Tab-separated table of N, CA and C in Angstrom:
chain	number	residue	atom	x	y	z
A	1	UNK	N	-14.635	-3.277	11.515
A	1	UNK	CA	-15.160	-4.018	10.379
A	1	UNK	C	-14.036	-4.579	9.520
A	2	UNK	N	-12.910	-3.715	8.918
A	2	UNK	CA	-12.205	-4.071	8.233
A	2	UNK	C	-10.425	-3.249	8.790
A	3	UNK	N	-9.865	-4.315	9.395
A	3	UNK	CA	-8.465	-3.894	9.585
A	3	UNK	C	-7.461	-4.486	8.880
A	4	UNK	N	-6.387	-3.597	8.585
A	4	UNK	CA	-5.706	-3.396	8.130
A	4	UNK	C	-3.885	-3.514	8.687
A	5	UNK	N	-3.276	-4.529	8.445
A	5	UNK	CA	-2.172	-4.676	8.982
A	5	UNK	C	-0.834	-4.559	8.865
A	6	UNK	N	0.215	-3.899	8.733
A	6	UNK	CA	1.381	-3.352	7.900
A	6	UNK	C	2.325	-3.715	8.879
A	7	UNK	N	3.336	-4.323	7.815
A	7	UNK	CA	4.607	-4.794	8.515
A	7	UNK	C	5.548	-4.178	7.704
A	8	UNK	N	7.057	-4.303	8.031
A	8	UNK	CA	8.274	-4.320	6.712
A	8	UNK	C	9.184	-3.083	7.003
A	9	UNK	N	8.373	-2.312	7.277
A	9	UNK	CA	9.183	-0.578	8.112
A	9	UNK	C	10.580	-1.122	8.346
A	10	UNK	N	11.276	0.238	8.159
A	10	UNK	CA	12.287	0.099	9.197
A	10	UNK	C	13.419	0.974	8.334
A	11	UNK	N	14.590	0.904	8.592
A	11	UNK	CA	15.448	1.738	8.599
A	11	UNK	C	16.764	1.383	7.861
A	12	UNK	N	17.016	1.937	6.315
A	12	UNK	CA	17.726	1.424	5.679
A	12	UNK	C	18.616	2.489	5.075
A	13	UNK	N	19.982	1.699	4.735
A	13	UNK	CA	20.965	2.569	3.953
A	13	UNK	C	20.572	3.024	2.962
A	14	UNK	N	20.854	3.727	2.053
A	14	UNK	CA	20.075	4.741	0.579
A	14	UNK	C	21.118	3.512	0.048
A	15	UNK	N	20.083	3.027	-1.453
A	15	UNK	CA	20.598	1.791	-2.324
A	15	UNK	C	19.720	0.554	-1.509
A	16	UNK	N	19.499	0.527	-0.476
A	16	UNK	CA	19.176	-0.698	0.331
A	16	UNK	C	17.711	-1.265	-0.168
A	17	UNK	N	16.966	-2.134	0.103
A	17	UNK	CA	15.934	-2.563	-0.035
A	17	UNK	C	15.150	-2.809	1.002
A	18	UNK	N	13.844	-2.965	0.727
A	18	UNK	CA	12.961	-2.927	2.122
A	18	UNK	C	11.464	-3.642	0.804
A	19	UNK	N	10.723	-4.907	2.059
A	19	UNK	CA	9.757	-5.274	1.971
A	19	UNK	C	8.793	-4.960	2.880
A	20	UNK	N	7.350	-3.818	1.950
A	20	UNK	CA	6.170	-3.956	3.119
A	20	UNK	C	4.978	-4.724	2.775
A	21	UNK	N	4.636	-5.677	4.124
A	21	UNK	CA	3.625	-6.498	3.351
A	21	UNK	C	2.216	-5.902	4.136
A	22	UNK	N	1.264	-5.877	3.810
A	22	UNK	CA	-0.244	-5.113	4.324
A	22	UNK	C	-1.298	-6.546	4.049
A	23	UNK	N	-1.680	-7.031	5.536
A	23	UNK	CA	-2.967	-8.144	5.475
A	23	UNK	C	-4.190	-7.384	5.987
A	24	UNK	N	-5.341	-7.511	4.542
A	24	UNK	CA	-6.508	-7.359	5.510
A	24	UNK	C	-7.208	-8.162	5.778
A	25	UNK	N	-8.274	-8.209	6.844
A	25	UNK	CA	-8.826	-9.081	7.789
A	25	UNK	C	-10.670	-7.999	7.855
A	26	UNK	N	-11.404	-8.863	8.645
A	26	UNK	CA	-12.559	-8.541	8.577
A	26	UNK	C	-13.542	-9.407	8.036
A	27	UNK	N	-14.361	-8.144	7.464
A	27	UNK	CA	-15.587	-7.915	6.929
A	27	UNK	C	-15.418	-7.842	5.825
A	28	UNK	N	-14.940	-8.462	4.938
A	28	UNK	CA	-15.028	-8.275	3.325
A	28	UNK	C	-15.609	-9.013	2.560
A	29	UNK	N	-16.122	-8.849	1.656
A	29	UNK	CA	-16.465	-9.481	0.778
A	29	UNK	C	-15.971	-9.782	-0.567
A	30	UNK	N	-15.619	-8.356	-1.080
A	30	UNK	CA	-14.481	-8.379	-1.992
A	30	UNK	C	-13.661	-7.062	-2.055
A	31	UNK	N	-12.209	-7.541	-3.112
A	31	UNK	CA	-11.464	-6.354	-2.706
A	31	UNK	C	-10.896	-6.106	-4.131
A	32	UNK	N	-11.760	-4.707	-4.849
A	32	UNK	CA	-11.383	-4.001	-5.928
A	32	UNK	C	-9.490	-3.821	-6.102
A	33	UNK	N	-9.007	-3.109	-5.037
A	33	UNK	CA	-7.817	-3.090	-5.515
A	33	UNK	C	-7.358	-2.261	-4.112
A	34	UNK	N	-5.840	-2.538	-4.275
A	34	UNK	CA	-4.863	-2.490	-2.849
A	34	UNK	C	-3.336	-1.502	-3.281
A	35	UNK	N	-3.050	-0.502	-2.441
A	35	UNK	CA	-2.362	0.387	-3.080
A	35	UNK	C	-1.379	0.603	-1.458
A	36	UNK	N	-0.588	1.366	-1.876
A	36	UNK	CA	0.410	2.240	-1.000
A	36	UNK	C	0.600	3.090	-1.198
A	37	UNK	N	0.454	3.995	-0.271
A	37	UNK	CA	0.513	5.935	0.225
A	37	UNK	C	1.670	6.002	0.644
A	38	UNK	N	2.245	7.355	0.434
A	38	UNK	CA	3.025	7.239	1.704
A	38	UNK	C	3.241	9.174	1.950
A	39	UNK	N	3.564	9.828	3.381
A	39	UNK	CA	3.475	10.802	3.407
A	39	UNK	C	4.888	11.734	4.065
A	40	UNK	N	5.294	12.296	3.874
A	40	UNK	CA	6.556	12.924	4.273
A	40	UNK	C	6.232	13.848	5.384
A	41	UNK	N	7.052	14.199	6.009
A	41	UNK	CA	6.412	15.486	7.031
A	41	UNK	C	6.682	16.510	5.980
A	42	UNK	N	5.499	17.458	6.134
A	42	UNK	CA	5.356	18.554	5.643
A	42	UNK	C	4.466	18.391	4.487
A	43	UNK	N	4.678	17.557	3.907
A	43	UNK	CA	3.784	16.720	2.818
A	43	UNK	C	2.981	16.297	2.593
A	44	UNK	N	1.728	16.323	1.758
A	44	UNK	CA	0.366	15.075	1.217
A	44	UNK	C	0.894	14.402	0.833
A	45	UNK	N	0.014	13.243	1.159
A	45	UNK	CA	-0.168	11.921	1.057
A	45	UNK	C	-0.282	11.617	-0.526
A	46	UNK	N	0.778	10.953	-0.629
A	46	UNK	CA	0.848	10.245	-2.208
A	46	UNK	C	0.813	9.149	-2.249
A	47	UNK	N	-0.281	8.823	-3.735
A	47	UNK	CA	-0.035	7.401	-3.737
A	47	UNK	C	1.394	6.869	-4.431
A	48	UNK	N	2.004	5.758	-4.029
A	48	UNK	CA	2.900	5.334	-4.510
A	48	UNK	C	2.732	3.723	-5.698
A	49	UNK	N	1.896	3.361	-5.271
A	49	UNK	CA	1.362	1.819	-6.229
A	49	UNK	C	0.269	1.283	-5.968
A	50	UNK	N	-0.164	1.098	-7.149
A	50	UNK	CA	-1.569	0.566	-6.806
A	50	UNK	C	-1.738	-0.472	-7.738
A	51	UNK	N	-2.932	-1.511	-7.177
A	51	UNK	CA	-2.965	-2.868	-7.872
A	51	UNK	C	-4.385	-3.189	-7.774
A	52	UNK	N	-5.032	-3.377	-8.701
A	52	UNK	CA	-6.217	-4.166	-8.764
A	52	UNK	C	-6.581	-6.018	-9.211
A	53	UNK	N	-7.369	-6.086	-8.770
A	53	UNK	CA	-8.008	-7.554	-8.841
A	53	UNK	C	-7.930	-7.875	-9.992
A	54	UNK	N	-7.747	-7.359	-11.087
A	54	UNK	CA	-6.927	-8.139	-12.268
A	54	UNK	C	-6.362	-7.773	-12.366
A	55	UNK	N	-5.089	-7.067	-11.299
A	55	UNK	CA	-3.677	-7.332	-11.505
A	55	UNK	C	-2.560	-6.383	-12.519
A	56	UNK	N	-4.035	-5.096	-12.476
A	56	UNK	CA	-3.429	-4.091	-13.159
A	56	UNK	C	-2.643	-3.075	-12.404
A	57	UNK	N	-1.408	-2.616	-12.572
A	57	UNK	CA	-0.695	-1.901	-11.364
A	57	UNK	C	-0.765	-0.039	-12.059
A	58	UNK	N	-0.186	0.587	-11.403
A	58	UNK	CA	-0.807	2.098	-11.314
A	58	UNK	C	1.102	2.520	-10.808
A	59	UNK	N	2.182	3.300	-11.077
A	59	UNK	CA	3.194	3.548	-10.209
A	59	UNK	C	3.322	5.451	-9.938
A	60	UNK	N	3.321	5.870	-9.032
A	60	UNK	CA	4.520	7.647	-9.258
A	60	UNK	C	5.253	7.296	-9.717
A	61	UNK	N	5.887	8.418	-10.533
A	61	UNK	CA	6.709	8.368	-11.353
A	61	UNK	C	7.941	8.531	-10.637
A	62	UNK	N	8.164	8.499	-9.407
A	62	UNK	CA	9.397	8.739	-8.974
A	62	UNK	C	9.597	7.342	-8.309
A	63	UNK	N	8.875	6.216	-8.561
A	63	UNK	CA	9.100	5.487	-8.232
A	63	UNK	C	9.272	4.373	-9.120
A	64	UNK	N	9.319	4.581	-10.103
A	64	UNK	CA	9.128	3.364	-11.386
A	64	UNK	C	10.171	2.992	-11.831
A	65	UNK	N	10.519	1.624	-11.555
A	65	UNK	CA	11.639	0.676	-11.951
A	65	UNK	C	12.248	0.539	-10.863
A	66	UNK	N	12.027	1.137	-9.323
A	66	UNK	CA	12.346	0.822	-8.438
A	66	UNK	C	11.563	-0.148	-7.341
A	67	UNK	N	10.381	0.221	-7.581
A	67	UNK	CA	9.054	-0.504	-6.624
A	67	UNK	C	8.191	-1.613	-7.160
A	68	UNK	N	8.146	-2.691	-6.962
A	68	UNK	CA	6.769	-3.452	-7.437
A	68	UNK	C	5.986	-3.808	-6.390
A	69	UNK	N	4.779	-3.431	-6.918
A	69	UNK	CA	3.858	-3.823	-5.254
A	69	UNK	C	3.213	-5.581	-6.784
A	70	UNK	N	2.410	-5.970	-5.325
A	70	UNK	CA	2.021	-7.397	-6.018
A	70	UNK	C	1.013	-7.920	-4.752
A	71	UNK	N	0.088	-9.007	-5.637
A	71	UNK	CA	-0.885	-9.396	-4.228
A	71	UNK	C	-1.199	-10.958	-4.264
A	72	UNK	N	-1.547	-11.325	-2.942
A	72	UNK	CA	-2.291	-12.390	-2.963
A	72	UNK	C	-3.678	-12.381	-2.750
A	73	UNK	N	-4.194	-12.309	-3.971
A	73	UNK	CA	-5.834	-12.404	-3.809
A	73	UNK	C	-6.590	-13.717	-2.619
A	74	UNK	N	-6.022	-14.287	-2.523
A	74	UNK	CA	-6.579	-15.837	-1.854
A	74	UNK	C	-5.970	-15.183	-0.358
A	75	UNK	N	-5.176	-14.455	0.526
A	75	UNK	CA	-5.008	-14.381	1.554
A	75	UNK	C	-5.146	-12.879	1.561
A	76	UNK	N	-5.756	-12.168	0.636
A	76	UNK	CA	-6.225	-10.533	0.716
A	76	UNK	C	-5.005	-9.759	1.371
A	77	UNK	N	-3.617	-10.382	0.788
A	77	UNK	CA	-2.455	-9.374	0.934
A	77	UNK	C	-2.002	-8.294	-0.069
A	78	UNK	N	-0.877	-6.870	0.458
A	78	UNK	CA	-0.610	-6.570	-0.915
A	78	UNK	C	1.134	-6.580	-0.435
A	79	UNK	N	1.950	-6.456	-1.257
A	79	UNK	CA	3.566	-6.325	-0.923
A	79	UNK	C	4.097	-5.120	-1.883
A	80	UNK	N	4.926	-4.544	-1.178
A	80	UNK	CA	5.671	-3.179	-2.163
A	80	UNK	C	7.306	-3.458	-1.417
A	81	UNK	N	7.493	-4.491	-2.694
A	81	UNK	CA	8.894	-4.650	-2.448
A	81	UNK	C	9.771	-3.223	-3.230
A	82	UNK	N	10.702	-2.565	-2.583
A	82	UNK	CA	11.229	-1.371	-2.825
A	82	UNK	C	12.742	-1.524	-2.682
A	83	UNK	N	13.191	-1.091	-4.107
A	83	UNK	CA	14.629	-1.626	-4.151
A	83	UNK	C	15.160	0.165	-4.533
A	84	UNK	N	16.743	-0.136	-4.201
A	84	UNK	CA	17.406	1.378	-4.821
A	84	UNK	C	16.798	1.974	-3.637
A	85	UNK	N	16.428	2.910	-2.691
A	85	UNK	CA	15.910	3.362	-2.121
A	85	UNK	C	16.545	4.580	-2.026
A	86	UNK	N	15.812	5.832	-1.740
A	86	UNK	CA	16.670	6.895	-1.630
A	86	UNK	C	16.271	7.646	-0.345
A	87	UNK	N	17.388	8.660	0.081
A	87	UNK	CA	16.325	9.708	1.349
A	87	UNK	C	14.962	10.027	0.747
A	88	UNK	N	15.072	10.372	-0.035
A	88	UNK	CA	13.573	11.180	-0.352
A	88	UNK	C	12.409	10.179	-0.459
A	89	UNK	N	12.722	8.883	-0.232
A	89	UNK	CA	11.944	7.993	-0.257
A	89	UNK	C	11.309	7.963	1.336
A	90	UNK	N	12.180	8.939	2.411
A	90	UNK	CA	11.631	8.063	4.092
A	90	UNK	C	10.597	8.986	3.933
A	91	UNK	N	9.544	8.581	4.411
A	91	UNK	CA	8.049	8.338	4.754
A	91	UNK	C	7.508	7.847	5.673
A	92	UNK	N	6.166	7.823	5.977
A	92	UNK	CA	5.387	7.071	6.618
A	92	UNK	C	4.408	6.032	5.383
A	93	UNK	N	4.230	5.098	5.217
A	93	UNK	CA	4.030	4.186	4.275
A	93	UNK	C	2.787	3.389	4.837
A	94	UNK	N	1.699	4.006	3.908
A	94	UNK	CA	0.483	3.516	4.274
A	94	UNK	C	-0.616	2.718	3.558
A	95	UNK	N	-0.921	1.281	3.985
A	95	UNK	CA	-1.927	0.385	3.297
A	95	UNK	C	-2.982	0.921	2.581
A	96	UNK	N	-3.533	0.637	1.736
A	96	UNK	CA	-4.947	1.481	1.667
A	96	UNK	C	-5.684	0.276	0.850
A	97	UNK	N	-7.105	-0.113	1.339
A	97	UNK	CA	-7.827	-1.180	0.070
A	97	UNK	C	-8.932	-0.801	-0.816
A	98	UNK	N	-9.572	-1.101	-1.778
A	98	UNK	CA	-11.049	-0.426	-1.717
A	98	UNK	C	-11.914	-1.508	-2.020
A	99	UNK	N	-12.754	-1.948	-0.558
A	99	UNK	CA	-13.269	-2.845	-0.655
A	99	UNK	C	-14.848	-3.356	-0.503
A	100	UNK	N	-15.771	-3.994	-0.368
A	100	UNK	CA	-16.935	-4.188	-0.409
A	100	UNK	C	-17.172	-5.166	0.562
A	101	UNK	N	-17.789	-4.671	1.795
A	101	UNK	CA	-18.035	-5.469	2.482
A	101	UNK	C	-18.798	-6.472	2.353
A	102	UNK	N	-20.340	-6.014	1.399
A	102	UNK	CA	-21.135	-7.063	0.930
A	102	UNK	C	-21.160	-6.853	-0.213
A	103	UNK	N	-21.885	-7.755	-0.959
A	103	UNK	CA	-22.212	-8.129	-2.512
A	103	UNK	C	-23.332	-7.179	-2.565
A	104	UNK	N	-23.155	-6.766	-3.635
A	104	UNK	CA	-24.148	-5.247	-4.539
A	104	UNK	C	-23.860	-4.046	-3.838
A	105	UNK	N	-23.156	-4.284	-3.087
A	105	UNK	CA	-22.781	-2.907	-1.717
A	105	UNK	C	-21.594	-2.282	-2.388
A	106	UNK	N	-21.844	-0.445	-2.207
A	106	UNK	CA	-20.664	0.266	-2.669
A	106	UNK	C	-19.346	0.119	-2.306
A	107	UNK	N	-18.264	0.554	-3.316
A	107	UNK	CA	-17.366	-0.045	-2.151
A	107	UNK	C	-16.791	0.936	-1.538
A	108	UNK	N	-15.706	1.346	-0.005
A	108	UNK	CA	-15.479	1.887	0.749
A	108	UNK	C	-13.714	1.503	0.492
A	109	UNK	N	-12.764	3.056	1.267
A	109	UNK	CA	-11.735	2.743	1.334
A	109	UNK	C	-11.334	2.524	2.524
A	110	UNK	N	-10.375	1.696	2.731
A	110	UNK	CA	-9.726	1.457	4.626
A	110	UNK	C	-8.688	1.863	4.128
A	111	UNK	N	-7.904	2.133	5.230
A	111	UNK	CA	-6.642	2.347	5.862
A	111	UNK	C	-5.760	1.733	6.475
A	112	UNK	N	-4.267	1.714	6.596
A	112	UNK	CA	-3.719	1.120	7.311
A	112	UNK	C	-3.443	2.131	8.511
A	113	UNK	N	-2.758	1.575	9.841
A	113	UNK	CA	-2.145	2.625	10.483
A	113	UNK	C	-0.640	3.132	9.945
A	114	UNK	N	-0.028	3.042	8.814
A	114	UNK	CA	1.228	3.525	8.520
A	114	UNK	C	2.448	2.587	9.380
A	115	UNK	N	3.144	2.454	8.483
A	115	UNK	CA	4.464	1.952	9.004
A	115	UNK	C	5.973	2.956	8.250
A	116	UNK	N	7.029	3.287	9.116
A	116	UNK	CA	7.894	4.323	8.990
A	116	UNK	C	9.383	3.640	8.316
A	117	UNK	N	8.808	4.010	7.229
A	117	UNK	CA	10.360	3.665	5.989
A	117	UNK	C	11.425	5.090	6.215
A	118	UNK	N	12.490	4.731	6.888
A	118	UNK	CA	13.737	5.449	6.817
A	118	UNK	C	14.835	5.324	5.884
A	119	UNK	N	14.911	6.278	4.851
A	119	UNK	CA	16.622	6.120	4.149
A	119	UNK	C	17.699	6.809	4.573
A	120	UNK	N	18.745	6.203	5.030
A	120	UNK	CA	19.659	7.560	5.427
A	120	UNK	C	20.388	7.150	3.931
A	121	UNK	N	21.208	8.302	4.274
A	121	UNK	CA	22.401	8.648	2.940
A	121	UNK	C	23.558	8.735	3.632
């Protein structure tokens, strides 16, 4: 019904920067708001930024002044450009939307399949 697509991963020096961009596709109708998880081994799943349809953002605190996520409402993208980066930042880094497939219909969360942010030091 509704997939979810994550690019930007990959494997960076600590200080380095990294862009992930997440397109969804489907069945939507509309989309409340678009965030990023991300999970460590050994670890729950945290959210890291979140953004709603007016454009209100949400950050962890271990991430603030380093991360801005941002969206395109007209192509139902979200981006978490991530600057400064540290080890404790590598993760698995995951899309998440909460969206409404139809009009008056509750809305539901999707998922991405995760994409793998590495910092070495």
């Amino acid at each position: 019904q509704v997939q979810l697509v994550e690019s930007g991963g990959g494997l960076v020096q600590a200080g380095g920067s990294l862009r992930l961009s997440c397109a969804a596709s489907g069945r939507i109708f509309s989309i409340l708001a678009m965030g990023w998880y991300r999970q460590a081994p050994g670890r729950q799943r945290e959210l890291v930024a979140r953004i709603t349809s007016a454009g209100s953002t949400n950050y962890a605190d271990s991430v603030k002044g380093r991360f801005a996520i941002s969206r395109d409402n007209a192509k139902n993208t979200v981006h978490l450009q991530m600057n400064s980066l540290k080890p404790e930042d590598t993760a698995v880094y995951y899309c998440e939307i909460t969206a409404r497939n139809r009009e008056f219909m509750p809305p539901n969360d999707y998922w991405g399949q995760g994409t793998q942010v590495t910092v070495s030091s």
